[in-house]
Amino acid sequence: MTSGDHKRELNSARPADERALLLRWMAETLRSEYGEKDLLARREPLHELISTILSQRTTHADEEAAYKELRDLGDWDDIIAAPTEQVAHAIRRSNYPESKAPRIQETLRRLRDSPSGYDLEFLRELPLKDALKWLTDLPGVGIKTASLVLLFNFSRPVFPVDTHVFRINTRVGTIPKMGEQAAHRALLALLPPSPPFLYDLHVNLLVHGRRVCHWTRPLCGECVLRERCDAYALYGDHVPSFGAK
Ligand code: SF4
């Protein structure tokens, strides 16, 4: 197919209720393709929080390596007390270690000095809005990191929008053109407040982004979403690199 072969109204211009149905179809289609993903906390909350800070602009392998070397410095108190250059060196496999090191130390310091210490369990019961605010007030913690911790560790109904989730939703047109931050709110407003559903969709979008809907030269010919994808309707088999158009 070539660009312009599909003459249909773009999803991104459709009303919210239609885009909400499109998201449900997307979740079901990806589930059939990749299987259902069960919501199980993969690591303890503080580990998830620090790892997610390390994962920003970093591959999974480098994030894991940085986390391991960070923990080799000792317990959380030891990491706070270590010279910041030493912490930066330990996490050098993560991108921007010089800015992440003081943020991680400050985050740990604030936790240590808070009434619950390093235990984040109180986030399970805190009203969702307050839990998001509490987390995003920490240095280096944005809406994506906060959402990951709340969904993955505490089964709270939020939807983390990482680079794969953002790219696929923008291309398919479940949301109009907007930034990654704004997409958190926009997508959440269209999705059912069901943590297992949100988790399953999040993880399957990650899988789809890694395997098929690549940043550049997406494999549209193999894509189970292509019949309803705006980018495919516009460009056929020549979808441009994400952000290029
Ligand atoms: S059709 Fe292409 S651009 Fe659209 S979601 Fe699939 S791989 Fe991505």
Coordinates of C-alpha atoms and ligand atoms in Angstrom, one line a residue:
M1 CA 0.0 0.0 0.0
T2 CA 1.2 3.5 -0.7
S3 CA 0.7 6.8 1.1
G4 CA -2.9 8.1 0.9
D5 CA -4.5 4.7 -0.2
H6 CA -6.7 4.8 3.0
K7 CA -9.2 7.6 2.9
R8 CA -10.7 7.6 6.3
E9 CA -11.1 9.9 9.2
L10 CA -8.0 9.7 11.4
N11 CA -8.5 8.1 14.8
S12 CA -6.8 11.1 16.4
A13 CA -9.6 13.4 15.2
R14 CA -12.4 11.1 16.6
P15 CA -14.3 11.7 19.8
A16 CA -13.0 10.4 23.1
D17 CA -15.5 7.6 23.4
E18 CA -14.4 6.1 20.0
R19 CA -10.7 6.4 21.0
A20 CA -11.5 4.6 24.3
L21 CA -13.0 1.7 22.3
L22 CA -10.0 1.7 20.0
L23 CA -7.8 1.3 23.1
R24 CA -9.8 -1.7 24.2
W25 CA -9.5 -3.2 20.8
M26 CA -5.7 -2.5 20.9
A27 CA -5.4 -4.2 24.3
E28 CA -7.4 -7.3 23.1
T29 CA -5.5 -7.5 19.9
L30 CA -2.1 -7.3 21.6
R31 CA -3.2 -9.8 24.2
S32 CA -4.2 -12.3 21.5
E33 CA -0.8 -11.8 19.9
Y34 CA 1.5 -11.8 22.9
G35 CA -0.6 -13.4 25.7
E36 CA -2.0 -11.9 28.9
K37 CA 0.4 -10.4 31.3
D38 CA -0.3 -10.9 35.0
L39 CA 0.2 -8.0 37.4
L40 CA 2.9 -9.2 39.8
A41 CA 5.3 -6.9 41.5
R42 CA 8.7 -7.7 40.0
R43 CA 10.8 -6.2 42.8
E44 CA 10.3 -4.3 46.1
P45 CA 9.0 -0.7 45.8
L46 CA 12.2 1.2 46.6
H47 CA 14.2 -1.0 44.2
E48 CA 11.6 -0.2 41.6
L49 CA 11.8 3.5 42.3
I50 CA 15.6 3.8 42.2
S51 CA 15.8 1.4 39.1
T52 CA 13.3 3.5 37.3
I53 CA 15.3 6.7 37.9
L54 CA 18.4 4.8 36.5
S55 CA 16.4 3.5 33.5
Q56 CA 15.7 7.0 32.2
R57 CA 17.3 7.2 28.7
T58 CA 19.1 3.9 29.4
T59 CA 18.8 0.3 28.2
H60 CA 17.5 -2.4 30.5
A61 CA 20.9 -4.1 30.7
D62 CA 22.7 -0.9 31.6
E63 CA 20.0 0.0 34.2
E64 CA 20.5 -3.4 35.9
A65 CA 24.3 -3.1 35.9
A66 CA 24.1 0.4 37.3
Y67 CA 21.7 -0.7 40.0
K68 CA 23.9 -3.6 41.0
E69 CA 27.0 -1.4 41.3
L70 CA 25.0 1.1 43.3
R71 CA 23.9 -1.5 45.8
D72 CA 27.5 -2.7 46.0
L73 CA 28.2 0.6 47.8
G74 CA 26.3 -0.7 50.8
D75 CA 22.9 -0.1 52.3
W76 CA 20.7 3.0 51.6
D77 CA 22.4 4.8 54.5
D78 CA 25.8 4.1 53.0
I79 CA 24.7 5.4 49.6
I80 CA 23.5 8.6 51.1
A81 CA 26.8 9.1 53.0
A82 CA 29.0 8.2 50.0
P83 CA 30.7 11.0 48.0
T84 CA 28.4 12.0 45.1
E85 CA 31.2 11.3 42.6
Q86 CA 31.5 7.8 43.9
V87 CA 27.7 7.3 43.4
A88 CA 28.0 8.7 39.9
H89 CA 30.8 6.4 39.1
A90 CA 28.8 3.4 40.4
I91 CA 25.9 4.2 38.1
R92 CA 28.0 5.2 35.1
R93 CA 26.3 2.6 32.9
S94 CA 23.1 4.7 33.2
N95 CA 23.0 7.8 31.1
Y96 CA 23.5 11.2 32.8
P97 CA 25.1 9.7 36.0
E98 CA 26.3 13.1 37.2
S99 CA 22.7 14.5 37.4
K100 CA 21.1 11.2 38.6
A101 CA 23.6 10.6 41.5
P102 CA 22.7 13.7 43.6
R103 CA 19.0 13.1 42.8
I104 CA 19.1 9.5 44.0
Q105 CA 21.0 10.6 47.2
E106 CA 18.5 13.4 47.9
T107 CA 15.5 11.0 47.3
L108 CA 17.0 8.5 49.7
R109 CA 17.7 11.2 52.2
R110 CA 14.2 12.4 52.1
L111 CA 12.8 8.9 52.5
R112 CA 15.2 8.2 55.4
D113 CA 14.0 11.4 57.2
S114 CA 10.3 10.8 56.5
P115 CA 8.0 9.1 59.1
S116 CA 7.9 5.8 57.2
G117 CA 11.6 5.7 56.4
Y118 CA 12.6 3.5 53.4
D119 CA 9.3 1.7 53.6
L120 CA 6.9 2.8 50.8
E121 CA 4.0 0.6 51.8
F122 CA 1.9 3.6 52.8
L123 CA 1.5 4.4 49.1
R124 CA -0.8 1.5 48.8
E125 CA -3.5 3.2 50.8
L126 CA -2.8 6.9 50.2
P127 CA -5.4 8.6 47.9
L128 CA -4.1 8.2 44.4
K129 CA -3.7 12.0 43.7
D130 CA -1.7 12.4 46.9
A131 CA 0.5 9.3 46.1
L132 CA 1.3 10.7 42.7
K133 CA 2.1 14.1 44.2
W134 CA 4.3 12.6 47.0
L135 CA 6.3 10.6 44.5
T136 CA 6.7 13.4 41.9
D137 CA 7.8 15.8 44.6
L138 CA 11.0 13.6 44.9
P139 CA 14.0 14.8 42.9
G140 CA 14.3 12.9 39.6
V141 CA 10.9 11.3 39.8
G142 CA 8.5 12.3 37.1
I143 CA 5.0 11.1 36.3
K144 CA 6.2 8.1 34.4
T145 CA 8.4 6.8 37.3
A146 CA 5.7 7.5 39.8
S147 CA 3.1 5.7 37.7
L148 CA 5.3 2.7 37.2
V149 CA 5.9 2.3 41.0
L150 CA 2.2 2.8 41.8
L151 CA 0.9 0.4 39.1
F152 CA 3.7 -2.3 39.3
N153 CA 4.1 -2.4 43.1
F154 CA 0.8 -1.3 44.5
S155 CA -1.7 -2.2 41.8
R156 CA -3.0 1.4 41.7
P157 CA -5.0 2.4 38.6
V158 CA -2.5 4.6 36.7
F159 CA -0.9 4.1 33.2
P160 CA 2.8 4.7 32.8
V161 CA 3.6 6.1 29.3
D162 CA 7.1 5.1 28.3
T163 CA 8.7 5.7 25.0
H164 CA 7.1 2.6 23.4
V165 CA 3.6 3.3 24.8
F166 CA 3.8 6.9 23.6
R167 CA 5.1 6.1 20.1
I168 CA 2.5 3.4 19.3
N169 CA -0.4 5.4 20.7
T170 CA 0.6 8.5 18.8
R171 CA 1.0 6.5 15.5
V172 CA -2.3 4.6 15.9
G173 CA -4.0 7.8 16.9
T174 CA -5.6 6.9 20.2
I175 CA -4.4 10.4 21.3
P176 CA -3.9 13.5 19.2
K177 CA -0.4 14.9 18.9
M178 CA 0.9 15.9 22.4
G179 CA 3.9 15.5 24.7
E180 CA 4.7 12.4 26.7
Q181 CA 3.8 14.0 30.0
A182 CA 0.3 15.1 28.8
A183 CA -0.2 11.6 27.3
H184 CA -0.3 10.2 30.8
R185 CA -3.5 12.1 31.6
A186 CA -5.0 11.8 28.2
L187 CA -4.7 8.0 28.0
L188 CA -5.7 7.4 31.6
A189 CA -8.9 9.3 30.9
L190 CA -9.8 6.9 28.1
L191 CA -8.8 3.7 29.9
P192 CA -10.8 1.6 32.4
P193 CA -9.5 2.1 36.0
S194 CA -8.5 -1.6 36.2
P195 CA -4.9 -2.2 37.3
P196 CA -4.7 -5.7 35.6
F197 CA -6.0 -4.2 32.4
L198 CA -3.6 -1.3 32.5
Y199 CA -0.7 -3.5 33.3
D200 CA -1.4 -6.0 30.6
L201 CA -1.8 -3.2 28.0
H202 CA 1.4 -1.4 29.2
V203 CA 3.6 -4.5 29.0
N204 CA 2.2 -5.7 25.7
L205 CA 2.8 -2.3 24.2
L206 CA 6.4 -2.5 25.3
V207 CA 6.7 -5.9 23.6
H208 CA 5.1 -4.6 20.5
G209 CA 7.4 -1.5 20.4
R210 CA 10.5 -3.7 20.8
R211 CA 9.5 -6.3 18.3
V212 CA 7.4 -4.5 15.6
C213 CA 6.6 -0.8 16.0
H214 CA 10.2 0.4 16.1
W215 CA 11.3 4.0 16.4
T216 CA 12.6 3.9 12.8
R217 CA 11.4 1.6 10.0
P218 CA 8.5 0.0 11.9
L219 CA 7.5 -3.5 10.6
C220 CA 4.0 -2.5 9.5
G221 CA 3.7 -5.5 7.3
E222 CA 3.8 -7.8 10.4
C223 CA 1.7 -5.5 12.6
V224 CA -1.6 -6.7 14.1
L225 CA -2.7 -3.1 14.6
R226 CA -2.2 -1.9 11.1
E227 CA -5.8 -2.1 9.9
R228 CA -6.6 0.7 12.4
C229 CA -3.4 2.6 12.6
D230 CA -3.4 6.3 11.5
A231 CA 0.3 6.2 10.5
Y232 CA -0.3 3.2 8.3
A233 CA -3.3 4.8 6.8
L234 CA -1.3 7.9 6.0
Y235 CA 2.0 6.4 4.9
G236 CA 1.4 2.7 4.1
D237 CA 4.6 0.7 4.3
H238 CA 6.7 3.9 4.6
V239 CA 5.8 5.2 8.1
P240 CA 8.5 7.7 8.9
S241 CA 10.8 7.5 11.9
F242 CA 9.0 8.6 15.0
G243 CA 9.2 12.4 15.5
A244 CA 10.4 12.9 11.9
K245 CA 7.0 14.2 10.7
Ligands
SF4_1 S1 1.0 -0.3 11.6 FE1 3.2 0.3 11.7 S2 3.2 2.4 12.6 FE2 1.2 1.4 13.0 S3 1.4 0.4 15.0 FE3 1.8 -1.1 13.5 S4 4.1 -1.0 13.2 FE4 3.4 0.8 14.3

